[in-house]
């Protein structure tokens, strides 16, 4: 499937959502030798249903995320630069390249590894991997589902250009009348990647009953008359139909950001590390199941990924 590029102009008559909070994504250690900027899943924003964690990661070839478990959530991994190998105890394995995404449903349990692919560039050097990883809660009725994957390649993602200042990669959801590929995750999530040149503005519709945020990866943006720098996560109220963003003509560089929205789940969130349940009792059971190789973790017994062994050298 080739990438579709669409030019369309839409005039908005909807109500913009107000900003309720904005926090900087502070860099911290994670995994083995990796660095991430976490703006959901920390002390400032513990969770923002259905979202449990957002990491903007940069991983050197000597670092990574070797074998580790998950239960009760979905993860969305978006590779911005470099290549990432993945492997899990179901036998699934593969590589994500620049612009690729993986939607993983952990369900009742999975153990996997995510590691930078060690490929020398033409000059003989090794480059770091950069990307976003978003953790999304699963509805209680789906927490015991079987694990699954859905890879989305860069060439599959529709692109819409509402004007000569704005380009949108429609990863999941809809933007300016263009729909994404369907059936990517169980929990309904919209994920849109914007590049806006100075003098450009965005009026992005978001569904009712969805929480929404904007994470800025590069450049500066203006929302509600206030300027926000890169590496800022802006959280919006549930009232309103759209998110309005601008990059004034006076700014010297383009802005790149994602707008992400997800269906609000009216359920308890009890999280301990990589396990997400609806009660403390179920969390205890998750740890027991992982320790005893039961109820979804049977295949973890004796299993070790090949890519995770890179950390031994």
XYZ file of N, CA, C and O in Angstrom, residues 83-254:
688
model
N 16.287 2.111 14.047
C 15.575 0.852 13.871
C 15.517 0.104 15.199
O 16.505 0.068 15.941
N 14.360 -0.502 15.476
C 14.143 -1.222 16.729
C 13.751 -2.667 16.428
O 12.802 -2.921 15.675
N 14.478 -3.606 17.029
C 14.109 -5.024 16.962
C 13.196 -5.363 18.133
O 13.356 -4.821 19.239
N 12.250 -6.272 17.895
C 11.399 -6.758 18.987
C 11.261 -8.271 18.872
O 11.344 -8.843 17.775
N 11.041 -8.904 20.015
C 10.925 -10.367 20.072
C 10.176 -10.732 21.345
O 10.375 -10.103 22.391
N 9.291 -11.740 21.268
C 8.560 -12.140 22.476
C 8.396 -13.643 22.555
O 8.751 -14.365 21.630
N 7.827 -14.109 23.668
C 7.742 -15.554 23.922
C 6.676 -16.279 23.105
O 6.555 -17.490 23.182
N 5.907 -15.528 22.277
C 4.965 -16.194 21.369
C 5.653 -16.616 20.074
O 5.051 -17.296 19.251
N 6.903 -16.177 19.881
C 7.615 -16.449 18.637
C 7.593 -15.289 17.672
O 8.239 -15.328 16.623
N 6.855 -14.240 18.020
C 6.797 -13.065 17.158
C 8.103 -12.290 17.251
O 8.682 -12.134 18.326
N 8.575 -11.799 16.110
C 9.774 -10.978 16.073
C 9.750 -10.121 14.823
O 9.034 -10.413 13.861
N 10.536 -9.056 14.826
C 10.588 -8.198 13.660
C 11.377 -6.939 13.955
O 11.971 -6.789 15.026
N 11.354 -6.016 12.997
C 12.087 -4.767 13.112
C 11.192 -3.610 12.684
O 10.508 -3.692 11.663
N 11.210 -2.541 13.472
C 10.512 -1.307 13.134
C 11.537 -0.289 12.661
O 12.559 -0.073 13.317
N 11.250 0.336 11.519
C 12.136 1.357 10.978
C 11.588 2.750 11.203
O 10.517 2.923 11.811
N 12.274 3.776 10.714
C 11.811 5.157 10.890
C 10.400 5.355 10.342
O 10.106 5.000 9.200
N 9.526 5.904 11.189
C 8.144 6.149 10.791
C 7.209 4.984 11.010
O 5.991 5.119 10.821
N 7.730 3.811 11.399
C 6.893 2.637 11.651
C 6.328 2.664 13.069
O 6.901 3.275 13.977
N 5.205 1.950 13.253
C 4.596 1.802 14.566
C 4.262 0.350 14.845
O 4.045 -0.439 13.916
N 4.199 0.041 16.134
C 3.699 -1.258 16.565
C 2.661 -1.047 17.655
O 2.903 -0.330 18.629
N 1.491 -1.653 17.458
C 0.437 -1.672 18.458
C 0.448 -3.064 19.092
O 0.134 -4.050 18.424
N 0.849 -3.144 20.370
C 0.923 -4.429 21.058
C -0.126 -4.501 22.151
O -0.236 -3.588 22.975
N -0.900 -5.576 22.144
C -1.850 -5.847 23.212
C -1.251 -6.910 24.119
O -1.054 -8.054 23.701
N -0.945 -6.535 25.365
C -0.366 -7.497 26.309
C -1.413 -8.485 26.792
O -1.126 -9.671 26.993
N -2.640 -7.995 27.015
C -3.704 -8.877 27.476
C -3.345 -9.607 28.749
O -2.834 -9.022 29.708
N -3.551 -10.935 28.757
C -3.353 -11.726 29.971
C -1.890 -11.944 30.315
O -1.577 -12.371 31.426
N -0.998 -11.615 29.376
C 0.405 -11.705 29.717
C 1.302 -11.911 28.523
O 0.969 -12.672 27.604
N 2.423 -11.214 28.531
C 3.439 -11.396 27.503
C 4.788 -11.008 28.100
O 4.866 -10.186 29.019
N 5.849 -11.641 27.597
C 7.217 -11.254 27.933
C 7.923 -10.975 26.616
O 7.879 -11.805 25.699
N 8.551 -9.799 26.521
C 9.201 -9.444 25.256
C 10.431 -8.587 25.517
O 10.727 -8.200 26.660
N 11.157 -8.307 24.439
C 12.327 -7.442 24.476
C 12.246 -6.460 23.326
O 11.728 -6.790 22.248
N 12.769 -5.244 23.549
C 12.841 -4.212 22.519
C 14.257 -3.636 22.561
O 14.666 -3.074 23.574
N 14.967 -3.774 21.452
C 16.382 -3.397 21.429
C 16.714 -2.636 20.139
O 16.171 -2.951 19.072
N 17.616 -1.648 20.228
C 18.062 -0.983 19.002
C 18.743 -1.984 18.077
O 19.470 -2.863 18.535
N 18.447 -1.860 16.796
C 19.170 -2.683 15.818
C 20.551 -2.082 15.615
O 20.692 -0.889 15.361
N 21.552 -2.914 15.727
C 22.927 -2.441 15.620
C 23.371 -2.555 14.170
O 23.854 -3.592 13.718
N 23.125 -1.491 13.419
C 23.526 -1.419 12.010
C 24.497 -0.266 11.829
O 24.191 0.882 12.156
N 25.652 -0.550 11.307
C 26.626 0.514 11.052
C 26.169 1.354 9.871
O 25.687 0.838 8.866
N 26.290 2.669 10.019
C 25.992 3.574 8.912
C 27.189 3.601 7.958
O 28.221 2.994 8.204
N 27.052 4.322 6.872
C 28.097 4.337 5.850
C 29.439 4.839 6.392
O 30.495 4.411 5.951
N 29.380 5.748 7.380
C 30.631 6.262 7.921
C 31.196 5.385 9.030
O 32.194 5.721 9.656
N 30.525 4.266 9.301
C 31.020 3.320 10.288
C 30.542 3.580 11.693
O 30.820 2.795 12.610
N 29.773 4.664 11.922
C 29.287 4.974 13.259
C 27.945 4.285 13.514
O 27.315 3.754 12.605
N 27.526 4.304 14.764
C 26.238 3.733 15.152
C 25.355 4.851 15.676
O 25.814 5.706 16.441
N 24.097 4.870 15.278
C 23.214 5.957 15.674
C 22.215 5.487 16.721
O 21.865 4.313 16.788
N 21.749 6.428 17.548
C 20.757 6.124 18.571
C 19.376 5.991 17.934
O 19.128 6.461 16.822
N 18.487 5.341 18.656
C 17.090 5.199 18.263
C 16.266 6.215 19.040
O 16.468 6.407 20.243
N 15.350 6.885 18.346
C 14.448 7.839 18.999
C 13.014 7.485 18.653
O 12.718 7.074 17.527
N 12.116 7.655 19.629
C 10.713 7.382 19.362
C 9.834 7.697 20.546
O 10.275 8.234 21.571
N 8.564 7.380 20.392
C 7.576 7.533 21.454
C 7.014 6.166 21.807
O 6.798 5.336 20.915
N 6.780 5.937 23.106
C 6.012 4.766 23.507
C 4.898 5.205 24.450
O 5.139 5.868 25.456
N 3.685 4.819 24.078
C 2.478 5.172 24.818
C 1.858 3.903 25.378
O 1.647 2.941 24.638
N 1.576 3.890 26.683
C 0.857 2.775 27.296
C -0.612 3.160 27.446
O -0.928 4.269 27.922
N -1.490 2.254 27.029
C -2.927 2.500 27.032
C -3.620 1.412 27.851
O -3.336 0.219 27.667
N -4.502 1.817 28.752
C -5.237 0.855 29.571
C -6.190 0.041 28.693
O -6.707 0.535 27.677
N -6.404 -1.206 29.083
C -7.399 -2.059 28.431
C -8.692 -2.057 29.237
O -8.645 -2.059 30.479
N -9.863 -2.069 28.584
C -11.105 -2.245 29.329
C -11.050 -3.520 30.172
O -10.446 -4.514 29.757
N -11.664 -3.493 31.345
C -11.594 -4.620 32.277
C -11.972 -5.938 31.608
O -11.346 -6.973 31.847
N -12.964 -5.916 30.728
C -13.439 -7.144 30.099
C -12.438 -7.730 29.106
O -12.572 -8.885 28.697
N -11.412 -6.941 28.730
C -10.422 -7.405 27.756
C -9.045 -7.666 28.363
O -8.122 -8.061 27.650
N -8.909 -7.481 29.663
C -7.595 -7.642 30.273
C -7.089 -9.082 30.215
O -5.880 -9.320 30.304
N -7.978 -10.037 30.066
C -7.563 -11.443 29.987
C -7.523 -11.958 28.546
O -7.462 -13.169 28.316
N -7.526 -11.044 27.560
C -7.488 -11.481 26.160
C -6.095 -12.000 25.801
O -5.114 -11.765 26.508
N -6.021 -12.710 24.687
C -4.730 -13.212 24.224
C -3.877 -12.059 23.682
O -4.408 -11.121 23.069
N -2.568 -12.097 23.878
C -1.713 -11.036 23.345
C -1.724 -11.030 21.819
O -1.914 -12.074 21.188
N -1.511 -9.847 21.243
C -1.468 -9.739 19.785
C -0.653 -8.504 19.390
O -0.398 -7.615 20.194
N -0.270 -8.466 18.106
C 0.481 -7.351 17.547
C -0.209 -6.853 16.292
O -0.872 -7.606 15.588
N -0.026 -5.565 16.001
C -0.405 -5.002 14.717
C 0.654 -3.980 14.337
O 0.768 -2.915 14.947
N 1.495 -4.313 13.373
C 2.508 -3.376 12.886
C 1.891 -2.452 11.842
O 1.080 -2.881 11.014
N 2.273 -1.194 11.905
C 1.831 -0.201 10.934
C 3.075 0.429 10.321
O 3.850 1.090 11.019
N 3.284 0.187 9.030
C 4.477 0.703 8.357
C 4.275 2.148 7.908
O 3.156 2.571 7.595
N 5.374 2.873 7.848
C 5.318 4.291 7.476
C 4.581 4.495 6.159
O 3.803 5.450 6.012
N 4.798 3.588 5.202
C 4.191 3.746 3.881
C 2.682 3.536 3.896
O 1.998 3.900 2.936
N 2.147 2.939 4.972
C 0.704 2.717 5.085
C -0.043 3.913 5.651
O -1.278 3.955 5.586
N 0.675 4.864 6.248
C 0.026 5.949 6.983
C -0.435 7.041 6.016
O 0.382 7.631 5.304
N -1.732 7.336 5.984
C -2.213 8.434 5.126
C -1.654 9.776 5.590
O -1.445 10.002 6.786
N -1.421 10.660 4.634
C -0.923 12.007 4.927
C -1.909 13.013 4.350
O -2.334 12.896 3.204
N -2.279 14.017 5.174
C -3.183 15.071 4.713
C -2.490 16.409 4.885
O -1.805 16.653 5.872
N -2.633 17.282 3.876
C -2.058 18.633 3.937
C -3.201 19.636 3.778
O -3.571 19.984 2.647
N -3.802 20.077 4.894
C -4.939 20.997 4.796
C -4.574 22.332 4.160
O -5.442 23.021 3.630
N -3.274 22.706 4.226
C -2.776 23.912 3.541
C -1.267 23.773 3.403
O -0.696 22.751 3.801
N -0.627 24.804 2.836
C 0.808 24.691 2.569
C 1.675 24.854 3.816
O 2.910 24.774 3.728
N 1.065 25.044 4.974
C 1.810 25.201 6.227
C 1.690 23.993 7.149
O 2.433 23.906 8.140
N 0.767 23.090 6.864
C 0.454 22.001 7.802
C 0.470 20.655 7.086
O -0.131 20.515 6.010
N 1.162 19.687 7.685
C 1.157 18.306 7.204
C 0.811 17.393 8.378
O 1.363 17.551 9.473
N -0.085 16.435 8.137
C -0.531 15.532 9.203
C -0.376 14.084 8.758
O -0.863 13.704 7.689
N 0.306 13.281 9.574
C 0.323 11.835 9.398
C -0.809 11.255 10.241
O -0.787 11.363 11.466
N -1.787 10.653 9.580
C -2.987 10.159 10.276
C -2.723 8.714 10.705
O -3.102 7.758 10.024
N -2.062 8.563 11.846
C -1.672 7.244 12.341
C -2.890 6.460 12.787
O -3.075 5.298 12.429
N -3.720 7.099 13.588
C -4.939 6.456 14.086
C -5.984 7.533 14.309
O -5.680 8.578 14.889
N -7.205 7.303 13.834
C -8.265 8.293 13.969
C -8.555 9.005 12.668
O -8.498 8.415 11.585
N -8.811 10.312 12.764
C -9.191 11.088 11.586
C -8.668 12.510 11.703
O -8.669 13.097 12.790
N -8.219 13.072 10.594
C -7.797 14.469 10.562
C -8.194 15.087 9.239
O -7.894 14.524 8.178
N -8.894 16.195 9.302
C -9.315 16.932 8.112
C -9.990 16.011 7.092
O -9.730 16.080 5.891
N -10.855 15.132 7.589
C -11.653 14.268 6.727
C -10.968 13.018 6.236
O -11.568 12.221 5.505
N -9.698 12.794 6.623
C -8.953 11.613 6.184
C -8.869 10.606 7.326
O -8.454 10.952 8.440
N -9.254 9.361 7.055
C -9.263 8.301 8.062
C -7.974 7.496 8.033
O -7.342 7.327 6.981
N -7.611 6.961 9.211
C -6.449 6.089 9.332
C -6.805 4.662 8.948
O -7.966 4.330 8.671
N -5.783 3.802 8.974
C -5.998 2.362 8.877
C -6.791 1.919 10.105
O -6.580 2.440 11.202
N -7.679 0.962 9.966
C -8.558 0.559 11.071
C -7.979 -0.605 11.865
O -6.995 -1.226 11.489
N -8.654 -0.899 13.003
C -8.376 -2.089 13.820
C -6.929 -2.165 14.293
O -6.259 -3.179 14.151
N -6.462 -1.084 14.877
C -5.086 -1.057 15.358
C -4.983 -1.424 16.831
O -3.998 -2.018 17.250
N -5.971 -1.054 17.627
C -5.933 -1.332 19.065
C -7.350 -1.602 19.556
O -8.326 -1.204 18.930
N -7.461 -2.295 20.694
C -8.774 -2.558 21.278
C -9.369 -1.288 21.889
O -10.546 -0.987 21.706
N -8.573 -0.538 22.652
C -9.047 0.711 23.234
C -9.000 1.800 22.164
O -7.936 2.036 21.581
N -10.117 2.470 21.887
C -10.125 3.491 20.833
C -9.145 4.633 21.140
O -9.249 5.300 22.176
N -8.182 4.844 20.249
C -7.168 5.882 20.406
C -6.951 6.578 19.065
O -6.850 5.921 18.030
N -6.889 7.910 19.110
C -6.473 8.690 17.959
C -5.036 9.148 18.180
O -4.683 9.593 19.279
N -4.199 9.048 17.138
C -2.810 9.507 17.221
C -2.458 10.171 15.898
O -2.499 9.532 14.845
N -2.116 11.466 15.959
C -1.892 12.274 14.770
C -0.571 13.015 14.909
O -0.316 13.664 15.932
N 0.273 12.926 13.883
C 1.612 13.521 13.894
C 1.601 14.746 12.976
O 1.445 14.617 11.759
N 1.786 15.944 13.575
C 1.708 17.211 12.846
C 3.080 17.833 12.657
O 3.907 17.842 13.571
N 3.307 18.380 11.473
C 4.413 19.297 11.221
C 3.804 20.601 10.736
O 3.060 20.616 9.753
N 4.117 21.699 11.462
C 3.501 22.995 11.160
C 4.605 24.028 10.951
O 5.453 24.243 11.824
N 4.585 24.671 9.800
C 5.564 25.717 9.483
C 5.156 27.039 10.128
O 3.968 27.247 10.432
N 6.112 27.950 10.340
C 5.753 29.273 10.853
C 4.663 29.918 10.000
O 4.725 29.907 8.772
N 3.657 30.464 10.687
C 2.503 31.034 10.003
C 1.351 30.064 9.864
O 0.275 30.437 9.381
N 1.548 28.814 10.312
C 0.505 27.804 10.192
C -0.298 27.626 11.472
O 0.135 28.005 12.561
N -1.473 27.046 11.336
C -2.329 26.766 12.484
C -3.111 25.481 12.244
O -3.300 25.048 11.101
N -3.564 24.885 13.344
C -4.267 23.603 13.309
C -5.578 23.732 14.072
O -5.615 24.323 15.158
N -6.632 23.188 13.496
C -7.914 23.031 14.183
C -8.307 21.566 14.045
O -8.883 21.152 13.038
N -7.935 20.776 15.055
C -8.101 19.331 14.998
C -9.306 18.892 15.819
O -9.370 19.105 17.026
N -10.250 18.243 15.160
C -11.418 17.718 15.860
C -11.023 16.527 16.735
O -10.155 15.735 16.356
N -11.674 16.392 17.888
C -11.473 15.247 18.773
C -12.844 14.746 19.238
O -13.762 15.539 19.426
N -12.993 13.436 19.415
C -14.308 12.878 19.757
C -14.747 13.234 21.183
O -13.921 13.372 22.090
N -16.040 13.351 21.360
C -16.597 13.485 22.701
C -16.330 12.191 23.474
O -16.307 11.103 22.906
N -16.125 12.333 24.786
C -15.866 11.161 25.612
C -14.432 10.681 25.552
O -14.105 9.619 26.086
N -13.549 11.464 24.901
C -12.126 11.142 24.807
C -11.321 12.181 25.594
O -11.587 13.384 25.506
N -10.325 11.727 26.347
C -9.295 12.621 26.846
C -8.298 12.898 25.723
O -8.109 12.052 24.837
N -7.655 14.064 25.770
C -6.718 14.425 24.708
C -5.537 15.203 25.267
O -5.666 15.961 26.233
N -4.377 14.997 24.635
C -3.194 15.775 24.975
C -2.381 16.048 23.718
O -2.562 15.409 22.678
N -1.465 17.017 23.829
C -0.538 17.371 22.755
C 0.868 17.281 23.328
O 1.168 17.913 24.339
N 1.731 16.500 22.672
C 3.123 16.417 23.079
C 3.993 17.006 21.975
O 3.936 16.564 20.821
N 4.801 18.011 22.344
C 5.634 18.722 21.382
C 7.021 18.096 21.316
O 7.728 18.025 22.324
N 7.411 17.651 20.130
C 8.698 16.985 19.937
C 9.774 17.925 19.422
O 10.962 17.692 19.622
N 9.361 19.003 18.735
C 10.346 19.930 18.176
C 9.677 21.273 17.932
O 8.499 21.340 17.568
N 10.432 22.353 18.109
C 9.896 23.680 17.884
C 8.987 24.144 19.012
O 8.869 23.492 20.052
N 8.349 25.292 18.786
C 7.453 25.896 19.775
C 6.055 26.018 19.195
O 5.880 26.190 17.987
N 5.044 25.930 20.078
C 3.649 26.066 19.655
C 2.952 27.077 20.561
O 3.401 27.345 21.681
N 1.838 27.609 20.068
C 0.999 28.508 20.854
C -0.384 27.887 20.984
O -1.007 27.509 19.983
N -0.838 27.755 22.232
C -2.179 27.257 22.532
C -2.808 28.212 23.537
O -2.182 28.542 24.566
N -4.003 28.690 23.243
C -4.703 29.661 24.091
C -3.842 30.896 24.371
O -3.824 31.429 25.482
N -3.094 31.325 23.373
C -2.295 32.530 23.499
C -1.006 32.368 24.279
O -0.254 33.340 24.450
N -0.682 31.162 24.725
C 0.531 30.920 25.505
C 1.508 30.076 24.706
O 1.122 29.116 24.046
N 2.788 30.438 24.775
C 3.833 29.720 24.045
C 4.352 28.559 24.885
O 4.636 28.706 26.075
N 4.502 27.398 24.239
C 5.023 26.205 24.902
C 6.239 25.695 24.121
O 6.189 25.574 22.901
N 7.331 25.369 24.825
C 8.528 24.868 24.142
C 8.411 23.382 23.824
O 7.466 22.699 24.257
N 9.417 22.875 23.104
C 9.446 21.440 22.828
C 9.625 20.661 24.127
O 10.059 21.203 25.135
N 9.271 19.382 24.062
C 9.298 18.472 25.209
C 8.291 18.893 26.282
O 8.514 18.710 27.474
N 7.166 19.463 25.850
C 6.071 19.809 26.764
C 4.852 18.972 26.415
O 4.541 18.787 25.238
N 4.163 18.476 27.458
C 2.897 17.775 27.245
C 1.765 18.673 27.743
O 1.771 19.105 28.902
N 0.815 18.955 26.852
C -0.304 19.846 27.143
C -1.575 19.009 27.227
O -1.941 18.321 26.263
N -2.254 19.072 28.371
C -3.453 18.267 28.609
C -4.693 19.148 28.497
O -4.710 20.284 28.991
N -5.752 18.611 27.869
C -6.946 19.390 27.576
C -8.162 18.914 28.365
O -8.275 17.724 28.733
N -9.059 19.849 28.589
C -10.349 19.555 29.207
C -11.184 18.681 28.273
O -10.901 18.597 27.071
N -12.217 18.044 28.810
C -13.086 17.195 27.988
C -14.172 18.001 27.277
O -14.811 17.484 26.355
N -14.395 19.251 27.707
C -15.397 20.079 27.048
C -14.817 20.665 25.764
O -13.670 21.125 25.737
N -15.619 20.644 24.704
C -15.176 21.196 23.433
C -14.979 20.123 22.383
O -14.910 18.924 22.676
N -14.868 20.562 21.132
C -14.825 19.660 19.980
C -13.470 19.611 19.288
O -13.208 18.703 18.500
N -12.620 20.628 19.537
C -11.384 20.744 18.768
C -10.212 21.158 19.649
O -10.391 21.695 20.744
N -9.033 20.914 19.113
C -7.802 21.438 19.694
C -7.215 22.432 18.698
O -7.014 22.097 17.521
N -6.972 23.655 19.164
C -6.442 24.718 18.307
C -4.987 24.989 18.674
O -4.662 25.210 19.841
N -4.123 24.975 17.674
C -2.682 25.167 17.858
C -2.176 26.065 16.733
O -2.638 25.958 15.595
N -1.210 26.944 17.057
C -0.628 27.774 16.007
C 0.878 27.880 16.187
O 1.415 27.670 17.280
N 1.545 28.177 15.090
C 2.977 28.483 15.070
C 3.099 29.841 14.381
O 3.016 29.928 13.151
N 3.250 30.922 15.152
C 3.257 32.271 14.555
C 4.357 32.468 13.520
O 5.398 31.798 13.560
N 4.103 33.390 12.616
C 5.051 33.700 11.550
C 6.402 34.140 12.110
O 7.461 33.930 11.482
N 6.394 34.717 13.298
C 7.632 35.224 13.901
C 8.540 34.120 14.416
O 9.716 34.378 14.708
N 8.018 32.882 14.552
C 8.851 31.783 15.018
C 9.825 31.379 13.905
O 9.498 31.417 12.726
N 11.018 30.969 14.306
C 12.082 30.742 13.317
C 12.138 29.318 12.767
O 12.861 29.064 11.801
N 11.407 28.389 13.359
C 11.496 26.995 12.908
C 10.141 26.322 12.962
O 9.245 26.754 13.708
N 9.957 25.250 12.186
C 8.698 24.487 12.237
C 8.524 23.817 13.603
O 9.474 23.631 14.364
